[in-house]
Short mmCIF file of N, CA and C in Angstrom, two decimals:
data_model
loop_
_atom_site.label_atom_id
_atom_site.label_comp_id
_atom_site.label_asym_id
_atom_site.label_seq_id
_atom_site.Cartn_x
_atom_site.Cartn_y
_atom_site.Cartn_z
N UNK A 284 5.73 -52.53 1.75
CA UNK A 284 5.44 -52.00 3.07
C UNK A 284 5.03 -50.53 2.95
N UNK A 285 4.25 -50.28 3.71
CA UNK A 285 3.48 -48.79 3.64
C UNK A 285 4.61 -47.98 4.60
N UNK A 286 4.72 -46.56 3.66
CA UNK A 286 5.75 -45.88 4.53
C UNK A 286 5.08 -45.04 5.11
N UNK A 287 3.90 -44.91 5.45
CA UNK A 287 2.72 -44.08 6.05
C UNK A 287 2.52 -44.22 7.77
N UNK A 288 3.74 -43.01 8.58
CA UNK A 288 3.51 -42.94 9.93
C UNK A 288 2.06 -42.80 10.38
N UNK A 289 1.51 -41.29 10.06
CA UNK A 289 0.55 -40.71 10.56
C UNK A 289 0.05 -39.83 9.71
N UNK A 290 -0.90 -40.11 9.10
CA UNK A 290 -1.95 -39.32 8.80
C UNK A 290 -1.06 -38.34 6.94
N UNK A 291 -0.16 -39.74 6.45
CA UNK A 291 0.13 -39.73 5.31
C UNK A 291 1.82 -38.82 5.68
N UNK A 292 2.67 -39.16 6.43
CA UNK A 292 3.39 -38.52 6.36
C UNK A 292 4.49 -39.55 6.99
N UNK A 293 5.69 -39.38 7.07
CA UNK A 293 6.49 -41.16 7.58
C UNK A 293 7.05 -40.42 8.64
N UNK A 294 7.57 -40.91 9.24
CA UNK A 294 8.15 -40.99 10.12
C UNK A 294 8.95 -39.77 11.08
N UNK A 295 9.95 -39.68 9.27
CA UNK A 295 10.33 -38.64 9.80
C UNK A 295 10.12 -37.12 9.37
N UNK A 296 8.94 -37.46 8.25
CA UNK A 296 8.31 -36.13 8.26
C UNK A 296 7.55 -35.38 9.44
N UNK A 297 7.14 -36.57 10.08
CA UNK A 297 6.49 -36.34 11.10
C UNK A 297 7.29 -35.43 12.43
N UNK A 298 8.48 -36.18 12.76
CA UNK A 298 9.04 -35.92 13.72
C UNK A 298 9.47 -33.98 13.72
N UNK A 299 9.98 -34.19 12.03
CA UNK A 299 10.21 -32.63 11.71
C UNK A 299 8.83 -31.59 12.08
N UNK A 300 7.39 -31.81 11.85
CA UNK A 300 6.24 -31.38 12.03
C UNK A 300 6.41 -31.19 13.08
N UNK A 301 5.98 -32.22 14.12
CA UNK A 301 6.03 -32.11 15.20
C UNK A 301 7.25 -31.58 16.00
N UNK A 302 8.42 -31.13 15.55
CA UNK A 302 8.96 -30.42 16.35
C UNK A 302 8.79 -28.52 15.93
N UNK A 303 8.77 -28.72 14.80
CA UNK A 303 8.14 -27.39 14.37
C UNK A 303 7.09 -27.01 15.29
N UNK A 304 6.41 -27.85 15.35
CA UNK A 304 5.04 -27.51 16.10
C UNK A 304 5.66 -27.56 17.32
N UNK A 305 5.90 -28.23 17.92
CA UNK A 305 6.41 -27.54 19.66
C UNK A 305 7.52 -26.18 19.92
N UNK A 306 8.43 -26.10 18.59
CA UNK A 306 8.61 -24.50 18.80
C UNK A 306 8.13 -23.80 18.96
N UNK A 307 7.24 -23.49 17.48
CA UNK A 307 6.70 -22.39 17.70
C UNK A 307 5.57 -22.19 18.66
N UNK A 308 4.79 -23.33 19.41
CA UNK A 308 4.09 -23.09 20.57
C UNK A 308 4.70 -22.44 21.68
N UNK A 309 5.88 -22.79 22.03
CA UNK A 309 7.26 -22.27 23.08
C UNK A 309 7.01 -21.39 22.84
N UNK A 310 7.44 -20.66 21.54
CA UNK A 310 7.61 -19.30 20.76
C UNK A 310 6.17 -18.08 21.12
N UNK A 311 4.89 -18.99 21.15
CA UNK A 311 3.66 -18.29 20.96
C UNK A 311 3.78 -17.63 22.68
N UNK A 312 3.73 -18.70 23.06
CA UNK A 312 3.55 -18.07 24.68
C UNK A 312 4.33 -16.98 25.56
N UNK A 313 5.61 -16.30 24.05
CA UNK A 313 6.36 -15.21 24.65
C UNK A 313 5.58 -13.89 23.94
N UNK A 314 4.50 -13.70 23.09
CA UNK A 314 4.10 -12.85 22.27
C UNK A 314 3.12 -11.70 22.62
N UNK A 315 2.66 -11.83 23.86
CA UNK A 315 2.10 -10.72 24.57
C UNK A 315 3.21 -9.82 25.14
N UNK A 316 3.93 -9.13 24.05
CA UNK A 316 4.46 -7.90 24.14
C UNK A 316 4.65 -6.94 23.10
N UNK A 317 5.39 -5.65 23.53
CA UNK A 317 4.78 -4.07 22.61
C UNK A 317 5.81 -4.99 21.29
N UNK A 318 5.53 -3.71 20.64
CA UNK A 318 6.16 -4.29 19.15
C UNK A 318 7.62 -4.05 19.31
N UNK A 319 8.24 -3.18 20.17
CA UNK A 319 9.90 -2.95 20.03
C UNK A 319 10.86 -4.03 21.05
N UNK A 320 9.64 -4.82 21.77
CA UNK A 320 10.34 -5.80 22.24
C UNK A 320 10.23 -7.06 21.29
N UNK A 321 9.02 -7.29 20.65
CA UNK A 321 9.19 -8.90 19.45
C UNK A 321 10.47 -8.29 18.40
N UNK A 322 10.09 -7.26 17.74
CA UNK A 322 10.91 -6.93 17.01
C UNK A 322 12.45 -6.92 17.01
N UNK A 323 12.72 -6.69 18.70
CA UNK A 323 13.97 -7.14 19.04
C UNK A 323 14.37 -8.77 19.13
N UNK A 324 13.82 -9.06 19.31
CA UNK A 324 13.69 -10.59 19.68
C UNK A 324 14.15 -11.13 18.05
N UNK A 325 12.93 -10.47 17.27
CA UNK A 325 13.19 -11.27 15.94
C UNK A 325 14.40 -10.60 15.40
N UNK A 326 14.97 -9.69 15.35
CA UNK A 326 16.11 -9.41 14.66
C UNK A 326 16.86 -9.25 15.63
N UNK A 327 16.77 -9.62 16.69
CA UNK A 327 18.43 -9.74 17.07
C UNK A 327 19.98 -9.80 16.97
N UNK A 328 20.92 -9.41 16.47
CA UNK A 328 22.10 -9.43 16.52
C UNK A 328 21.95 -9.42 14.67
N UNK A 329 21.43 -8.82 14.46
CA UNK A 329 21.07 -8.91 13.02
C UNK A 329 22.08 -7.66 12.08
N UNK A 330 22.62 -8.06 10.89
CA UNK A 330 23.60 -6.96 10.08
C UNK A 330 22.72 -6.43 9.47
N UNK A 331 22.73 -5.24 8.99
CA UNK A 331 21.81 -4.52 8.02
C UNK A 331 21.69 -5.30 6.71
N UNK A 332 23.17 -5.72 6.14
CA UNK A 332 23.20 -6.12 5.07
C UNK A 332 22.55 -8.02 4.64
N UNK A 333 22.24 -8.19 5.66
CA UNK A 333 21.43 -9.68 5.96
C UNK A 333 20.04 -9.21 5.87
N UNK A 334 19.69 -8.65 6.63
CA UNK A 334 18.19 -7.52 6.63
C UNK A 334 17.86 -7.48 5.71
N UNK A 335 19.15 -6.65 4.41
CA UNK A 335 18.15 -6.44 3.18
C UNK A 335 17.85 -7.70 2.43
N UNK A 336 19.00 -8.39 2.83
CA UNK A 336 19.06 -9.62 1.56
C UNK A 336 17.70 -10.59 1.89
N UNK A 337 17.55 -10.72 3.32
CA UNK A 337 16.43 -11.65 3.72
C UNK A 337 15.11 -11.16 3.15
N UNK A 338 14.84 -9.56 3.43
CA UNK A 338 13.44 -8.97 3.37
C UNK A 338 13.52 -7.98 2.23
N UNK A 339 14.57 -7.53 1.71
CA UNK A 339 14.54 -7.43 0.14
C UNK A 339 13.96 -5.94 0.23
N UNK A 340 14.02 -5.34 1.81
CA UNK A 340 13.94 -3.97 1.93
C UNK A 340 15.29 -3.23 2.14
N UNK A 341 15.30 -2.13 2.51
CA UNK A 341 16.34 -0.98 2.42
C UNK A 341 17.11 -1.33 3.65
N UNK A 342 18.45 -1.16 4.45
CA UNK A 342 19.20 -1.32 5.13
C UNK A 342 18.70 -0.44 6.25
N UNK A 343 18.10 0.44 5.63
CA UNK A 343 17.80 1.72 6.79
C UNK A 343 16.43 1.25 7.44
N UNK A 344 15.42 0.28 6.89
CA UNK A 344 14.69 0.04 7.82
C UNK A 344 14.73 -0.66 9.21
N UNK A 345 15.85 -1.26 8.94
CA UNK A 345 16.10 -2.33 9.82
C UNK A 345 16.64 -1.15 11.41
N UNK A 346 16.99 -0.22 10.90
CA UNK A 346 17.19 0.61 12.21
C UNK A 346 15.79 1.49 12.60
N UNK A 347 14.83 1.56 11.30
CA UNK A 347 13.74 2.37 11.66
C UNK A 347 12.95 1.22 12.75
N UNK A 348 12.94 0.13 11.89
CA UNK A 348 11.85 -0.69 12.94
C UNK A 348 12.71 -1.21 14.19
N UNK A 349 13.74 -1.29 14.27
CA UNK A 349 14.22 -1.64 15.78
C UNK A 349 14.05 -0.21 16.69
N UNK A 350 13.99 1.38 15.88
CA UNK A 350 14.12 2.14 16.98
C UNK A 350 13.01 3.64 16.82
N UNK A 351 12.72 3.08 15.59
CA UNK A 351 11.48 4.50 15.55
C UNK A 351 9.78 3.91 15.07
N UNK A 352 9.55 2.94 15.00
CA UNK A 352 8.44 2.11 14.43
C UNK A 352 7.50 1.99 15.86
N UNK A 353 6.06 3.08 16.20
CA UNK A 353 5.09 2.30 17.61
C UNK A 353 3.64 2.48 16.48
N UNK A 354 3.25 2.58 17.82
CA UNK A 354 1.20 2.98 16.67
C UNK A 354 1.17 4.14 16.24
N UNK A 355 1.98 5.32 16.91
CA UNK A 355 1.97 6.39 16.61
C UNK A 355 2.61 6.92 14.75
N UNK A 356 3.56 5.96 14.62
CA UNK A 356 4.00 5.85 13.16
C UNK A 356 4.24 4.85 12.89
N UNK A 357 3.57 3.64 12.68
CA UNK A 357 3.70 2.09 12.06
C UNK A 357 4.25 2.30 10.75
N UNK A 358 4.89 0.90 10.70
CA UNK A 358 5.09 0.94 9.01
C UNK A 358 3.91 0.02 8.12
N UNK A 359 4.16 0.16 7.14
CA UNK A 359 2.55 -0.46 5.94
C UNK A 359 3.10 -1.85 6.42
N UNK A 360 2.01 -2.55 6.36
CA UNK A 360 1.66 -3.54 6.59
C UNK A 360 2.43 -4.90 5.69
N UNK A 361 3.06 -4.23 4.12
CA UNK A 361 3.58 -5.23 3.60
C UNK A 361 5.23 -5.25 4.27
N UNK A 362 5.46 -4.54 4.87
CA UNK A 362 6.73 -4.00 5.34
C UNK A 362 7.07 -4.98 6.58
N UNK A 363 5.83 -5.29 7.07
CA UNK A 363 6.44 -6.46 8.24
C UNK A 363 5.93 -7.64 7.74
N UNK A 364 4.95 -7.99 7.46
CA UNK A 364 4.94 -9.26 6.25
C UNK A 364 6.37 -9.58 5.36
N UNK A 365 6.85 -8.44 5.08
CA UNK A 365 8.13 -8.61 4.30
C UNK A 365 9.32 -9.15 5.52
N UNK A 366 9.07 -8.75 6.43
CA UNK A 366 9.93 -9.10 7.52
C UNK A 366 9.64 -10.75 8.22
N UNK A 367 8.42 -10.69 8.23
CA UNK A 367 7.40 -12.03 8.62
C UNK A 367 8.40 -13.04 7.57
N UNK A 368 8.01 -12.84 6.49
CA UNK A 368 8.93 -13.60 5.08
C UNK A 368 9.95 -14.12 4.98
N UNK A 369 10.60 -13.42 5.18
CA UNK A 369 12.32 -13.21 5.26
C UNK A 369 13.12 -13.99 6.05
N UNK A 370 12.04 -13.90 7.67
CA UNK A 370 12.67 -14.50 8.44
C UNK A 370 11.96 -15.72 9.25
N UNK A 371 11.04 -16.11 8.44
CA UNK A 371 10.17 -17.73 7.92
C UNK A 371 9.71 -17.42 9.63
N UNK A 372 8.92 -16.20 9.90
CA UNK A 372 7.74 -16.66 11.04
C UNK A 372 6.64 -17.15 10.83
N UNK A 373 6.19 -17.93 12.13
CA UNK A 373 4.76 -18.07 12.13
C UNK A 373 3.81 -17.55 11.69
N UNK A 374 2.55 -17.33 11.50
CA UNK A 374 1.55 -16.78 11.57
C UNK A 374 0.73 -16.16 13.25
N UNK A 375 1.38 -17.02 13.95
CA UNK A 375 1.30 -16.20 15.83
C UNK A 375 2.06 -15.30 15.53
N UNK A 376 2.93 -15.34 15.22
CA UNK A 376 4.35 -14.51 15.87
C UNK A 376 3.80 -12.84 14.83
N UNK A 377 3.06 -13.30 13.17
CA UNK A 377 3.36 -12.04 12.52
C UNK A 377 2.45 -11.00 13.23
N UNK A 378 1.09 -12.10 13.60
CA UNK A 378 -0.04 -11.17 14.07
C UNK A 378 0.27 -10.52 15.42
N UNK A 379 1.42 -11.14 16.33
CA UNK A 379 1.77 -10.54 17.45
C UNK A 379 2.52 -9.19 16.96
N UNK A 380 3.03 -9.40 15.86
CA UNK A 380 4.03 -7.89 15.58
C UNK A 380 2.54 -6.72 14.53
N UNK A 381 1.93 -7.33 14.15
CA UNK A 381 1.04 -6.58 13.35
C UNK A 381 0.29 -6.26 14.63
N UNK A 382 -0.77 -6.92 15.32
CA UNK A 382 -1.34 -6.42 17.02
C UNK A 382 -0.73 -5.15 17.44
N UNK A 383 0.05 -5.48 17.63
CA UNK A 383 0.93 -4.60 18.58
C UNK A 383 0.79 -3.44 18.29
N UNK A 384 0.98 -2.98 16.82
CA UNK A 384 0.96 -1.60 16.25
C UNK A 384 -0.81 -1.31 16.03
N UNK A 385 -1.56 -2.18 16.17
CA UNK A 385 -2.82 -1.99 16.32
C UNK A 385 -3.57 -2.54 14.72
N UNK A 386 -2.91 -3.23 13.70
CA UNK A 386 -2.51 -3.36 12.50
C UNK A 386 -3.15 -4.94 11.79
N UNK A 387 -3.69 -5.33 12.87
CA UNK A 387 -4.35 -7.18 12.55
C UNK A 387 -5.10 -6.93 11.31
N UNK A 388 -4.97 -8.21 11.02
CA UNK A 388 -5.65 -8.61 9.49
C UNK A 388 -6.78 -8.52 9.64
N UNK A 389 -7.16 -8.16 8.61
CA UNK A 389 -8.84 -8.26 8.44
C UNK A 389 -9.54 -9.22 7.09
N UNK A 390 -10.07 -9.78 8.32
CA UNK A 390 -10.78 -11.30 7.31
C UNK A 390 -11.34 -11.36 6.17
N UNK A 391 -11.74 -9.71 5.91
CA UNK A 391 -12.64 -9.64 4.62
C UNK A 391 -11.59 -8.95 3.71
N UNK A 392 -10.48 -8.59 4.03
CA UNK A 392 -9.55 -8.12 2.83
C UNK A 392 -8.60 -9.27 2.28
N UNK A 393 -9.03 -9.63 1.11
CA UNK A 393 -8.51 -10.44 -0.07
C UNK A 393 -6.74 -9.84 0.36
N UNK A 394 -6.19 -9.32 0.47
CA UNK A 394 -4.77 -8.75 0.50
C UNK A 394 -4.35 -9.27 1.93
N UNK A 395 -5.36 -9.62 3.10
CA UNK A 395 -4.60 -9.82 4.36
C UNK A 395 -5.06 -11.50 4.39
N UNK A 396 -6.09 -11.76 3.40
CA UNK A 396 -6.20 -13.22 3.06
C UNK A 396 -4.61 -13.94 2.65
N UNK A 397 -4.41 -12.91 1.54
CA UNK A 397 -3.49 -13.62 0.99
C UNK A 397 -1.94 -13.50 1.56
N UNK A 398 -1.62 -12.55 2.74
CA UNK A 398 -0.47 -12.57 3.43
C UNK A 398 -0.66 -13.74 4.40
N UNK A 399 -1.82 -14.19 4.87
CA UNK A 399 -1.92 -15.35 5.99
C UNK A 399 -1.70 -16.78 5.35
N UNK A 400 -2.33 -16.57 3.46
CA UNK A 400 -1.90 -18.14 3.30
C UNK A 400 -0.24 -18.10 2.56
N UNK A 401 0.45 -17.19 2.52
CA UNK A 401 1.40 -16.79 2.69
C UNK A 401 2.45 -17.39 3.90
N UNK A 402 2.03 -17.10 5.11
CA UNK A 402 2.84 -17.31 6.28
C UNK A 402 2.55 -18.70 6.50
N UNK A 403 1.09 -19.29 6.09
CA UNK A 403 0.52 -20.72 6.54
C UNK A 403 1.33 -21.64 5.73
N UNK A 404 0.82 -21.45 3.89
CA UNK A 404 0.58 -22.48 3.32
C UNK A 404 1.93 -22.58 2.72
N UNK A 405 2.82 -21.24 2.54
CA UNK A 405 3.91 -20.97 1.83
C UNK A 405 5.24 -20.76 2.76
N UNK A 406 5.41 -20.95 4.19
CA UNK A 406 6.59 -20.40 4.78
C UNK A 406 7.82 -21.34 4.17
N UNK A 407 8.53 -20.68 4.34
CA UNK A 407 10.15 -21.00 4.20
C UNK A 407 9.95 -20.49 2.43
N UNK A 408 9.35 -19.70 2.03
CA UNK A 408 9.21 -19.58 0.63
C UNK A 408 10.21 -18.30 0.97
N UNK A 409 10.78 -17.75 -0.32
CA UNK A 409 11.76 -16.45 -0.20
C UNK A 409 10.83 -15.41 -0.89
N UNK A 410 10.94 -14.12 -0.66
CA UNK A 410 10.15 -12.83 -1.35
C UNK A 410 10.05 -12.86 -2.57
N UNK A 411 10.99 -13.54 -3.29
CA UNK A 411 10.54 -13.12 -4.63
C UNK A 411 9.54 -14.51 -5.36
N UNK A 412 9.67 -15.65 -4.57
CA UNK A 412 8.84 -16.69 -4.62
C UNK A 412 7.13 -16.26 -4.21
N UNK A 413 7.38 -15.35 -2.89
CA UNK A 413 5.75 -14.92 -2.65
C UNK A 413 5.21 -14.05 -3.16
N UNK A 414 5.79 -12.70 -3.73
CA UNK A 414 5.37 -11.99 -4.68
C UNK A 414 5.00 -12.56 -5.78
N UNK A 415 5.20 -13.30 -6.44
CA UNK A 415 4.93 -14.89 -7.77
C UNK A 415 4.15 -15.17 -7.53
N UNK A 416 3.44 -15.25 -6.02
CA UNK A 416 1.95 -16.12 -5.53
C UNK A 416 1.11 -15.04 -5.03
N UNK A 417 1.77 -13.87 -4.91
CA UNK A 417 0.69 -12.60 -4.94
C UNK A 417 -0.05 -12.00 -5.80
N UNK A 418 1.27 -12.31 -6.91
CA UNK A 418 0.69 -12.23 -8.41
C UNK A 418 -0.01 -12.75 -8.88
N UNK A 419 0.04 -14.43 -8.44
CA UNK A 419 -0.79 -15.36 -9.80
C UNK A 419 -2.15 -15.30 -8.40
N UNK A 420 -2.11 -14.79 -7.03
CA UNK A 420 -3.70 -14.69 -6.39
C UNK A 420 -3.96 -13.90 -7.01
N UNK A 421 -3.45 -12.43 -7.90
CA UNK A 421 -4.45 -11.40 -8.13
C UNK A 421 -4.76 -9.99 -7.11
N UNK A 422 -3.13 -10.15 -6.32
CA UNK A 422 -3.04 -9.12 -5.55
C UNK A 422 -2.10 -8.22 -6.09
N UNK A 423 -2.84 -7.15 -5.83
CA UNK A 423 -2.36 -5.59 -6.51
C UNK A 423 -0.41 -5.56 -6.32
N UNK A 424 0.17 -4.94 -7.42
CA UNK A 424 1.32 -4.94 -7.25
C UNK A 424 1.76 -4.15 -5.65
N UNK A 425 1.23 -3.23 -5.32
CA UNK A 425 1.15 -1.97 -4.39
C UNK A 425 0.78 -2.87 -3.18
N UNK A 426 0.88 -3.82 -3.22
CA UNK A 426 0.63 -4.87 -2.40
C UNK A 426 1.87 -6.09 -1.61
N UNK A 427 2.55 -6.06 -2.73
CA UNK A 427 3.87 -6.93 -2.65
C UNK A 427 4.88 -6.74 -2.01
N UNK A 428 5.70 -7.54 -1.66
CA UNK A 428 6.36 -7.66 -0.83
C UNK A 428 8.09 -7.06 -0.65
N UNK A 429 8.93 -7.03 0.06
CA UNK A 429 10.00 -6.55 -0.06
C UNK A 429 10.12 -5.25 -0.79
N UNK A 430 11.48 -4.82 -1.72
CA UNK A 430 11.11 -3.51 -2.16
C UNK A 430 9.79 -2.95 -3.16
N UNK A 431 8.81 -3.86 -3.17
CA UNK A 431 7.44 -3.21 -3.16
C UNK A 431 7.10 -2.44 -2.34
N UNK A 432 7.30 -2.86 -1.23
CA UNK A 432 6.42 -2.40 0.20
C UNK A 432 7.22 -1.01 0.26
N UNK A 433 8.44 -0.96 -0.02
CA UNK A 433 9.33 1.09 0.11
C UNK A 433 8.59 1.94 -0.91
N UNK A 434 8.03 1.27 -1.98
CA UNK A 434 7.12 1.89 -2.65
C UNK A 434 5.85 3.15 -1.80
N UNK A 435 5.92 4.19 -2.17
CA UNK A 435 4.88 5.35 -1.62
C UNK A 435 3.63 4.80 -2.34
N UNK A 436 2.64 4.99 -1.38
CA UNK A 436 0.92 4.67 -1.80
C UNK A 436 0.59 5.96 -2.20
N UNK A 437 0.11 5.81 -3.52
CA UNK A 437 -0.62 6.96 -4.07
C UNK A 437 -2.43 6.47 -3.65
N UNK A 438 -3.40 7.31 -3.45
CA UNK A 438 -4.63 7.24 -3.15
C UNK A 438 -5.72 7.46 -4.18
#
């Protein structure tokens, strides 16, 4: 007997898909807002020391981006990707927190290519699993994720 629900997946792979997929649609339609309200949303009731372990950044960001992070001083871009990561968002949800600071990907940079098939092709992966796939794409270390991203950009 063929264990093939839909479109190569059974039953209850499916059901899991498809509820994934009606979350995060729920989820999409709250995302037209500034960045210190998603940001609250996504870390909510959150310990510093969970913060680091999830996003593999410093304890102290987790208070910069809940209370000093707008357009006026964003943080680098691998810094909420690292956050995106950590805490297995969407690809709506990262570009709603990257938007916000004025910060969206750009289609022709190989580096914001590879954070989107990142959030797409790789979620529920952990930081040091996606840095491994940043590496073997051929993206610059200065690029990577978690305590990469506290790393200072030299020019």
């Amino acid at each position: 007997m063929d264990n093939e629900y839909l479109a190569g997946y059974s039953y209850d792979e499916w059901r899991k898909l498809e509820k994934e997929f009606l979350d995060d649609y729920e989820k999409s339609t709250k995302y037209n807002k500034s960045f210190s309200e998603l940001i609250s949303e996504v870390l909510k009731d959150e310990t510093y020391s969970t913060f680091a372990d999830r996003t593999h950044l410093s304890e102290n960001m987790l208070y910069r981006l809940k209370n000093q992070v707008d357009e006026k001083d964003p943080p680098q871009r691998s810094t909420l990707i690292s956050v995106s990561v950590g805490y297995h968002l969407d690809l709506m949800m990262s570009q709603a927190l990257l938007d916000s600071l004025g910060l969206g990907f750009n289609r022709f940079s190989k580096r914001d290519y590879a954070y989107t098939f990142l959030l797409t092709r790789c979620r529920g992966k952990n930081i040091d699993e996606c840095n491994a796939i940043l590496e073997k794409l051929g993206i610059e270390q200065k690029y990577w994720l978690g305590s990469y991203a506290k790393r200072p950009r030299t020019k």
